XYZ file of C-alpha atoms in Angstrom:
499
model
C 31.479 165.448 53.700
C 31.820 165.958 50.148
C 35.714 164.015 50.386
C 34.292 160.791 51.104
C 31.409 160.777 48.694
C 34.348 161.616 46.181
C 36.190 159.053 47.169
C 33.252 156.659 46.638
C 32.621 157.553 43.497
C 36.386 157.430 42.139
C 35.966 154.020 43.489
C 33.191 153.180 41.814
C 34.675 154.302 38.568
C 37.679 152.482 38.687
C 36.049 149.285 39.524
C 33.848 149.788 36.503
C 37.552 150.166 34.590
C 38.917 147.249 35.777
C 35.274 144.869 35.181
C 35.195 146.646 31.630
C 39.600 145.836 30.876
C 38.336 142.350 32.054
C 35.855 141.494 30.389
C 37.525 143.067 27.115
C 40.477 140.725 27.905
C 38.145 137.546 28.117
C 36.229 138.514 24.726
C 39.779 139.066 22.714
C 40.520 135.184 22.266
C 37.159 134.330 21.362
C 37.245 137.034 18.561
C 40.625 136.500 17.012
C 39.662 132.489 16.613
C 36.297 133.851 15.336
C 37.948 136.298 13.015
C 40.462 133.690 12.058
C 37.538 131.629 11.140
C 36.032 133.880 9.056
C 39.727 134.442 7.172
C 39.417 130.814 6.696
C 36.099 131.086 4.863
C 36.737 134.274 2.559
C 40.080 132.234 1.871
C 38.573 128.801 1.162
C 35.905 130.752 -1.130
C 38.393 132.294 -3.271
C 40.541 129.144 -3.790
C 38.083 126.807 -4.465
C 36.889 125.849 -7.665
C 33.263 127.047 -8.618
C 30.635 124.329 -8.241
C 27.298 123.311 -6.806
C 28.757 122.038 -4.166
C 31.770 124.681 -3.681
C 29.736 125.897 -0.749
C 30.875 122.893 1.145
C 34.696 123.578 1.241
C 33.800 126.978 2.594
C 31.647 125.375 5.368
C 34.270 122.486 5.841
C 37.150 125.034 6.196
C 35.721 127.031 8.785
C 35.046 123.538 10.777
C 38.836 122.372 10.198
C 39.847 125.892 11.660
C 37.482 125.472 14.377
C 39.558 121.830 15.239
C 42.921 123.081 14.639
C 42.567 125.957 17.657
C 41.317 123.289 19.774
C 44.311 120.788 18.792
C 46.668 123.499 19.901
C 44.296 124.619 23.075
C 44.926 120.709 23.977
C 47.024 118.572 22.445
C 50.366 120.323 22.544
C 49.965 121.005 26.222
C 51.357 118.110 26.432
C 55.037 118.932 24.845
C 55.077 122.106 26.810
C 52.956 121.179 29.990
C 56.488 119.620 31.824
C 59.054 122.355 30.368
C 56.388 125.472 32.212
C 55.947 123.143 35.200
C 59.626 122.700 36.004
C 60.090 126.386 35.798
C 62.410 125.700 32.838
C 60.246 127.929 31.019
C 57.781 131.032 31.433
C 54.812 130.520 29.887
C 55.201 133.214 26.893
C 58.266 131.364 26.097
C 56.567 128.019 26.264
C 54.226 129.715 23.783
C 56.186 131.299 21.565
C 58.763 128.211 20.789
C 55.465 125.483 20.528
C 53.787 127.961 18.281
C 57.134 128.535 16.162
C 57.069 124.681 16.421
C 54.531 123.601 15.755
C 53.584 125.776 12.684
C 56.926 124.744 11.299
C 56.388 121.188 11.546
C 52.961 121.334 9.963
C 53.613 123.701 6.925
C 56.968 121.740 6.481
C 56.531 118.119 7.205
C 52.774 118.035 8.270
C 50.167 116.018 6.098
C 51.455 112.491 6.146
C 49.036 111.006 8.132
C 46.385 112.624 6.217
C 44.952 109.682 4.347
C 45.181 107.100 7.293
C 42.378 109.597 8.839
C 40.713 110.452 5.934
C 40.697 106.953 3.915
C 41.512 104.161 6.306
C 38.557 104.125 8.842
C 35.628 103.899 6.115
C 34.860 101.339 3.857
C 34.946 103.871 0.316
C 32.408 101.545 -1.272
C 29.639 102.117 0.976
C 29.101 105.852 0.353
C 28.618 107.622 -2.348
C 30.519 111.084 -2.760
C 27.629 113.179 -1.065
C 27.315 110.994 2.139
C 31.021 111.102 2.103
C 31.631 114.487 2.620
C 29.037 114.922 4.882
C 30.599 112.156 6.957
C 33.804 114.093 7.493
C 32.031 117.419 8.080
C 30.162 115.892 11.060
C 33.423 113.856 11.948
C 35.323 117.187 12.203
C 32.575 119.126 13.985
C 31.847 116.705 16.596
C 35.625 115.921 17.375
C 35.934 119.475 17.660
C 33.589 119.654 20.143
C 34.468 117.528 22.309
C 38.221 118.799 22.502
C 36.614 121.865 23.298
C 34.279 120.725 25.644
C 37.576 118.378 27.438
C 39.843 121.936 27.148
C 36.847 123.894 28.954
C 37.210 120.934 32.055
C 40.708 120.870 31.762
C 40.858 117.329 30.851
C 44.102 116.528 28.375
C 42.502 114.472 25.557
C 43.625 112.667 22.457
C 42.439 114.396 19.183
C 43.389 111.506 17.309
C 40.660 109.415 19.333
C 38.529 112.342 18.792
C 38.384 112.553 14.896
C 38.366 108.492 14.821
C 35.305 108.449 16.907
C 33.710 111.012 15.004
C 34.251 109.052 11.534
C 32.980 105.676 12.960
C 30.014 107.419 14.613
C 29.146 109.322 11.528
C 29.800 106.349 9.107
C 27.733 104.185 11.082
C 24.851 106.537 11.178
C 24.853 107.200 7.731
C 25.886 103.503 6.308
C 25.671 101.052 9.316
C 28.030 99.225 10.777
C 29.205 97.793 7.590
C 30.948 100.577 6.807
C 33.786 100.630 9.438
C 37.043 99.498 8.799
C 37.046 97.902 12.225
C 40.176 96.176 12.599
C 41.808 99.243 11.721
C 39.871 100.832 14.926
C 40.714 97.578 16.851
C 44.237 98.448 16.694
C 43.970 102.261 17.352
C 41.884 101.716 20.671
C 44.919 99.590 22.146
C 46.916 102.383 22.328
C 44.218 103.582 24.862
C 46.609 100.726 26.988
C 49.937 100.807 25.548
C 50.350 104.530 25.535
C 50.013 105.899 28.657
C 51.781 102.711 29.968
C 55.347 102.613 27.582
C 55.426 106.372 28.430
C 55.013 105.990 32.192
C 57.536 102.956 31.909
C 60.083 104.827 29.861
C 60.011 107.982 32.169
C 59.947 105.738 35.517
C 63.379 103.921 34.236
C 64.956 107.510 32.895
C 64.222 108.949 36.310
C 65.502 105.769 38.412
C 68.575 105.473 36.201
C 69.326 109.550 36.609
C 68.583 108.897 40.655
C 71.429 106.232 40.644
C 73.617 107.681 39.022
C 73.550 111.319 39.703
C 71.354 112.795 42.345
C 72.257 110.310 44.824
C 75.453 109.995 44.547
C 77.534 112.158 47.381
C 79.606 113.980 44.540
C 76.481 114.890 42.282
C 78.768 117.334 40.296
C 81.413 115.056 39.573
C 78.791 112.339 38.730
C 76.938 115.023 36.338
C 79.520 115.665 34.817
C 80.104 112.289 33.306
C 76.599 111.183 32.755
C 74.566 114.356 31.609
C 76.289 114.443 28.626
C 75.890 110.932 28.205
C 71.792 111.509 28.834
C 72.554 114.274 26.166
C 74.021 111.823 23.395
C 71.156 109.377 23.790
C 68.299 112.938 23.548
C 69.946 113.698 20.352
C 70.159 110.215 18.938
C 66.737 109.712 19.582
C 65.131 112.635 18.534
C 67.458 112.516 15.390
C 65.642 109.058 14.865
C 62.122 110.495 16.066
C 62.134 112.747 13.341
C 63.796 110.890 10.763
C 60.863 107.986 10.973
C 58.390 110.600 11.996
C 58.449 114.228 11.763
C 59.659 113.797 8.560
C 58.400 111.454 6.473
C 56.318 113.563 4.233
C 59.220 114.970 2.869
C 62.239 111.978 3.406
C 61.688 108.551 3.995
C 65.052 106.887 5.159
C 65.562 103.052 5.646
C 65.873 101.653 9.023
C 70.218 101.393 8.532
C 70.140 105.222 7.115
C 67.800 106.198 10.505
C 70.161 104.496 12.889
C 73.437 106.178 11.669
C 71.519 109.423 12.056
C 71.043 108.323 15.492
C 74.205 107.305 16.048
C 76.032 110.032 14.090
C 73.658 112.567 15.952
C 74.400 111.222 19.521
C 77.934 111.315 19.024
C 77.485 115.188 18.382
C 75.116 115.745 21.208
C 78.323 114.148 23.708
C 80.775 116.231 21.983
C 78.758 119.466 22.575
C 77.517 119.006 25.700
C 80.728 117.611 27.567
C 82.168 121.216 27.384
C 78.814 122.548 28.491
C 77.917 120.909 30.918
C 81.965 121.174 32.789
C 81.066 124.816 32.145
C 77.771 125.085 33.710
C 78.948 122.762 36.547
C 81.612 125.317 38.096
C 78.981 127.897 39.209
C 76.334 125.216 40.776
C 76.445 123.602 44.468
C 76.473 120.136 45.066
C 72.799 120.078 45.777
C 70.019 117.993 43.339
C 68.219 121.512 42.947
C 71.218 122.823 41.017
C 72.018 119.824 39.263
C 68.516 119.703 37.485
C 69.541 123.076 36.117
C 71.593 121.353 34.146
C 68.799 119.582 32.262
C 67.135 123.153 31.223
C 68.642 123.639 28.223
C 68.112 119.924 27.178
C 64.535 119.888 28.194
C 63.832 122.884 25.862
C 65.456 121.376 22.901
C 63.587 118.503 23.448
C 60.228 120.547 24.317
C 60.601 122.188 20.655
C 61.164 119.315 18.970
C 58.540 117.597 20.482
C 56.473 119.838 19.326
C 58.101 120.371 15.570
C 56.978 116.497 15.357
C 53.491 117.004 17.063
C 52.924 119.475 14.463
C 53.720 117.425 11.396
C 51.724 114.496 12.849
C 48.771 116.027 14.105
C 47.874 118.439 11.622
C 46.136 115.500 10.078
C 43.335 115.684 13.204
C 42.210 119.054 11.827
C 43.055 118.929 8.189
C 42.807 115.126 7.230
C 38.842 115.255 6.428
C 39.178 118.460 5.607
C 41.695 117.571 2.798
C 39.639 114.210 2.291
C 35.989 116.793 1.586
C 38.293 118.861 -0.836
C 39.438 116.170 -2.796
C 35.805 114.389 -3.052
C 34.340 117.507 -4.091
C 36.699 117.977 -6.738
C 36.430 114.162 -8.120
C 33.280 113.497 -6.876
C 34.195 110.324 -5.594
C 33.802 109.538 -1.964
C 37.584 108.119 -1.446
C 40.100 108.746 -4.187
C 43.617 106.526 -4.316
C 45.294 109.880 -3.758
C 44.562 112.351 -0.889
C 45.444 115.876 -2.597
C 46.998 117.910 0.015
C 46.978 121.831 -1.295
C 49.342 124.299 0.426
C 46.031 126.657 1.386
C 44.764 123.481 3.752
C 47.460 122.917 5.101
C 47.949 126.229 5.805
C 44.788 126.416 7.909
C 46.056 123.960 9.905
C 48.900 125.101 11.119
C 47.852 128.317 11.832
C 44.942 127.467 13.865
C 46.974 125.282 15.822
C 49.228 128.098 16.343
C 46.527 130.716 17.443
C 44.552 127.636 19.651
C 47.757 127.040 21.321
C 48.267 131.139 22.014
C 44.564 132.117 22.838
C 43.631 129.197 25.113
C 46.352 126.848 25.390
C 47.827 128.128 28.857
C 44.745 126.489 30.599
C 45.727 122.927 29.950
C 49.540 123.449 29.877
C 49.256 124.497 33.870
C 46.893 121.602 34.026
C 49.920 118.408 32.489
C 52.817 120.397 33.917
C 51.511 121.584 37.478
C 48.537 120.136 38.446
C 49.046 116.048 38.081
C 52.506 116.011 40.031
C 55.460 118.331 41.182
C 58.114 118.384 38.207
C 61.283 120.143 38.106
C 63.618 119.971 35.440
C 65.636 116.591 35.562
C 61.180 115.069 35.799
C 60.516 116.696 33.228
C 63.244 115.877 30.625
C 62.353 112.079 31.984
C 58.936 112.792 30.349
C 60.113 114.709 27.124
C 62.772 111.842 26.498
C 60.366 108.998 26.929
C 57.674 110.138 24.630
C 60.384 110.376 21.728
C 61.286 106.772 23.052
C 57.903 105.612 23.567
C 57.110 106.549 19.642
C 60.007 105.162 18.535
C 59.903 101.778 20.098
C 55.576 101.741 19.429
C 56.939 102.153 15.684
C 58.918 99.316 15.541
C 56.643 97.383 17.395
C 53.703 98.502 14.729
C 51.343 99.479 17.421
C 49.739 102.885 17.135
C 50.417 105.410 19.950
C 48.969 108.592 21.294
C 51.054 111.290 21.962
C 48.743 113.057 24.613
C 48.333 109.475 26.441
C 52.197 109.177 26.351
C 53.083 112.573 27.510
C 50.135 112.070 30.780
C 51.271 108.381 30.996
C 55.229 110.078 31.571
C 54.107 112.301 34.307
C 52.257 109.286 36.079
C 55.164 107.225 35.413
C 57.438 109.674 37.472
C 54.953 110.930 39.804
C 54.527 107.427 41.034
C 58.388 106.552 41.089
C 58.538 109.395 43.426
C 55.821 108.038 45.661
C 57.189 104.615 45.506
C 60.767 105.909 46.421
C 58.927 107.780 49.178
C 57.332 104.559 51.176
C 60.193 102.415 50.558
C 62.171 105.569 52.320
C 59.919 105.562 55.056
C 59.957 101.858 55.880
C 63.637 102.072 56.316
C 63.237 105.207 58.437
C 64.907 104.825 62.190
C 61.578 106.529 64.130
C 58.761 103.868 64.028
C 56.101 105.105 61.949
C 53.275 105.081 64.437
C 55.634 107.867 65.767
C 54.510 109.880 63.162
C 50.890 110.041 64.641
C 50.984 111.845 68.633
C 47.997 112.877 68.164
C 45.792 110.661 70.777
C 42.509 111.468 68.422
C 44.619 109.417 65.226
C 46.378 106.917 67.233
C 46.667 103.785 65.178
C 45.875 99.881 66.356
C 48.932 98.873 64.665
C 52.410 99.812 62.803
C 50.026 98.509 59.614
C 47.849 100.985 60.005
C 50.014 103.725 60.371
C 51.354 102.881 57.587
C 48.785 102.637 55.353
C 47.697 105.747 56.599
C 51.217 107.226 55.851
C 51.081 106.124 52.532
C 48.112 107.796 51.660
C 49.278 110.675 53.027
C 52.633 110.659 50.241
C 50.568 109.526 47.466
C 48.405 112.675 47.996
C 51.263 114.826 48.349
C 53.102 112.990 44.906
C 50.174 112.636 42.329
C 46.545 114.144 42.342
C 44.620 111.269 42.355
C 41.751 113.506 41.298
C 43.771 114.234 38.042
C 44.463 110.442 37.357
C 40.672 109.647 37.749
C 39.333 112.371 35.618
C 41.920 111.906 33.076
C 41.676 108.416 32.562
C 38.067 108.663 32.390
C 38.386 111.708 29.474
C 40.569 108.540 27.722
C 38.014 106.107 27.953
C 35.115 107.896 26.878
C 36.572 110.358 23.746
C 35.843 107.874 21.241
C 32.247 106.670 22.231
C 31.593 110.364 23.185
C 32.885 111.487 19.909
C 30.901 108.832 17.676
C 27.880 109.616 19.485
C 28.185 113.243 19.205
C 29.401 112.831 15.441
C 26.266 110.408 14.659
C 23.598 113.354 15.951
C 25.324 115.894 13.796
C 25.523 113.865 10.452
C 21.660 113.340 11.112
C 21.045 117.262 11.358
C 23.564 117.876 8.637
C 21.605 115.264 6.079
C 18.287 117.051 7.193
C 19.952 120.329 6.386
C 22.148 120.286 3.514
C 21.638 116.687 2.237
């Protein structure tokens, strides 16, 4: 008797081991970003100037740490979402190389976006310094918030709509509508449109072109051989120009004929070192499209890390360009001075809260954009990296302003649907009539029509979550209202409080 009442309680004990390792595991992110926060405080404290309104720059750093762990919990899913979901990655190395990244490309090229945020959206002469800062400290927080709150729901979100909604919504509640730069936000919100559609263009014409060429050909190993490298040349060439006109422009700005002899210059490399390569790699695979994609790996992980090298320099400015914009008021006492000062200690909050967000809760929305919209493997996802580098470059030339979460989502679409397209069009041609497909006397259809809208259904189901599309698109369309709102209630309880 006194065996099983042992064994009982030995269960009982290591159940309560495993509910207490548990629940220490889910309280460990939480308190790094909260001790990280505080770090940001005791650091801001010492480094800032003594004042009567020094105590601001304390508060406002521990808010700009607050939004750079949710831009890495969200926004650079999006570089590393397809490189996990193809398998051509695990996801500590997915972490490791976008926190390595994306740290590098804040710290060393990150900031030069920081005045469009923090100067372009407000009209300077309608606040005075005061209002100013407490603008951007309720801009900040309520972006922040709502990336969280979209991370939490697993929805992939732009922080750039985030912190632009949060300055118009706290601008207007403190100054009226007057104080908007509104065409500026005119030509932000099309990218709501042109993003998500250039990148799920680009990525459906990479994919067709590759399917041509390569995977359907009946010698895919001769074909790869002549054409990866060639896929190589243009990767390299582009993302030679992608951070020549944007990664990098803090610290070089080339003209356009300098940028396209990098490209050119650079692609001509990329064929030279990958024709050897790739001949290599292509003696030990079967003729089969599974082994040819693993011949896109090691491209798609370049291309992953430089993605995110550029995200980094770019989008530092979501967490640190009011932040920056609050530093510099306090110290002039002007609302919007012609210079943004940019000290290393910001920027160094930045980039290592994006860092630690991406580390401590980015795997959520990584599995989310790489597995959960669409079935990638490895020649997908290099379609997607490729065409966000594209879709920036050509947005850029065009002058129209671009999200990189929107292109990265739009990519996946773009190739999830080329799939599902590629699928009907395969069916139609098949030899068995498609009301074949249905024996079952309980589903017969009326007509061929209606089996084949049924059948279609079925593959588009299969292809791309329409749940995802639906809840994504509406996350899209409602981050900058959300955001304003959100941003106008918290100036009001920050001017009750502080002002």
């Amino acid at each position: 008797m006194a065996k099983p009442v042992l064994d009982k309680d030995l269960k009982r004990v290591a159940g309560l081991e495993l509910a207490t390792h548990d629940l220490a595991r889910s309280l460990a992110a939480p308190g790094i970003a909260l001790v990280f926060l505080l770090a940001a405080a005791v650091w801001a404290s010492f480094v800032v100037a003594d004042g009567p309104t020094s105590y601001m720059v304390v508060i406002a750093a521990v808010i700009a740490g607050y939004m750079a762990l949710n831009v890495g919990a969200n926004d650079v899913a999006n570089n590393m979402g397809p490189a996990v979901g193809s398998k051509a990655l695990t996801m500590l190395g997915a972490l490791l190389i976008a926190g390595t990244f994306e740290a590098a490309g804040a710290l060393l090229a990150g900031g030069d976006v920081v005045s469009t945020v923090a100067q372009d959206l407000l009209i300077g002469d309608q606040l005075d310094g005061d209002t100013f800062v407490l603008v951007m400290m309720a801009a900040l927080l309520a972006s922040a918030l709502w990336v969280n709150l979209a991370t939490i729901i697993g929805a992939p979100v732009s922080t750039t709509h985030a912190v632009v909604g949060g300055v118009v919504g706290a601008g207007i509640a403190s100054a009226g509508i007057g104080s908007v730069a509104w065409p500026v936000i005119g030509t932000i919100s099309l990218s709501w449109v042109v993003s998500p559609a250039l990148g799920g263009l680009f990525a459906a014409i990479l994919l067709a072109f590759i399917r041509a060429t390569i995977t359907k050909r009946i010698d895919k190993i001769s074909a790869a051989r002549v054409w990866v490298p060639i896929l190589v040349a243009l990767m390299t060439g582009v993302f030679a120009m992608y951070l020549a006109t944007k990664g990098l422009k803090r610290i070089w700005s080339p003209g356009l004929t300098m940028v396209l002899l990098l490209g050119l210059g650079f692609a001509v490399l990329g064929w030279l070192v990958a024709m050897p390569l790739i001949r290599h790699q292509s003696l030990k695979i079967e003729n089969r499209t599974k082994h040819i994609a693993k011949l896109f790996r090691l491209p798609l992980i370049v291309a992953a890390a430089l993605l995110s090298f550029a995200h980094g320099a770019n989008d530092v400015a979501n967490a640190i360009g009011p932040f920056a914009a609050i530093v510099t008021a306090v110290q002039t006492g002007h609302a919007q001075s012609a210079d943004i000062t940019l000290p290393l200690w910001v920027l160094l909050i930045g980039a290592i809260g994006i860092a630690l967000g991406l580390a401590l809760f980015g795997p959520r929305l990584i599995r989310t954009v790489g597995e959960q919209i669409t079935k990638l493997n490895e020649i997908r996802a290099y379609c997607v990296a490729l065409s966000a580098a594209i879709t920036v470059l050509a947005a850029s030339a065009l002058g129209l302003p671009v999200s990189s979460t929107h292109i990265a989502v739009g990519a996946i679409f773009g190739v999830g649907f080329l799939r599902e397209y590629v699928a009907i069009r395969e069916m139609k041609g098949n030899a068995v009539p498609v009301q074949a497909r249905f024996l079952d006397p309980t589903m017969l259809n009326a007509t061929p029509e209606e089996a084949l809208s049924k059948d279609r259904q079925q593959a588009g189901r299969r292809l791309v979550r329409r749940q995802h599309v639906l809840s994504i698109a509406a996350a899209w369309v409602i981050t900058v209202p959300a955001s304003a709102a959100l941003a106008a209630l918290v100036f009001l309880v920050l001017n009750l409080l502080i002002g």
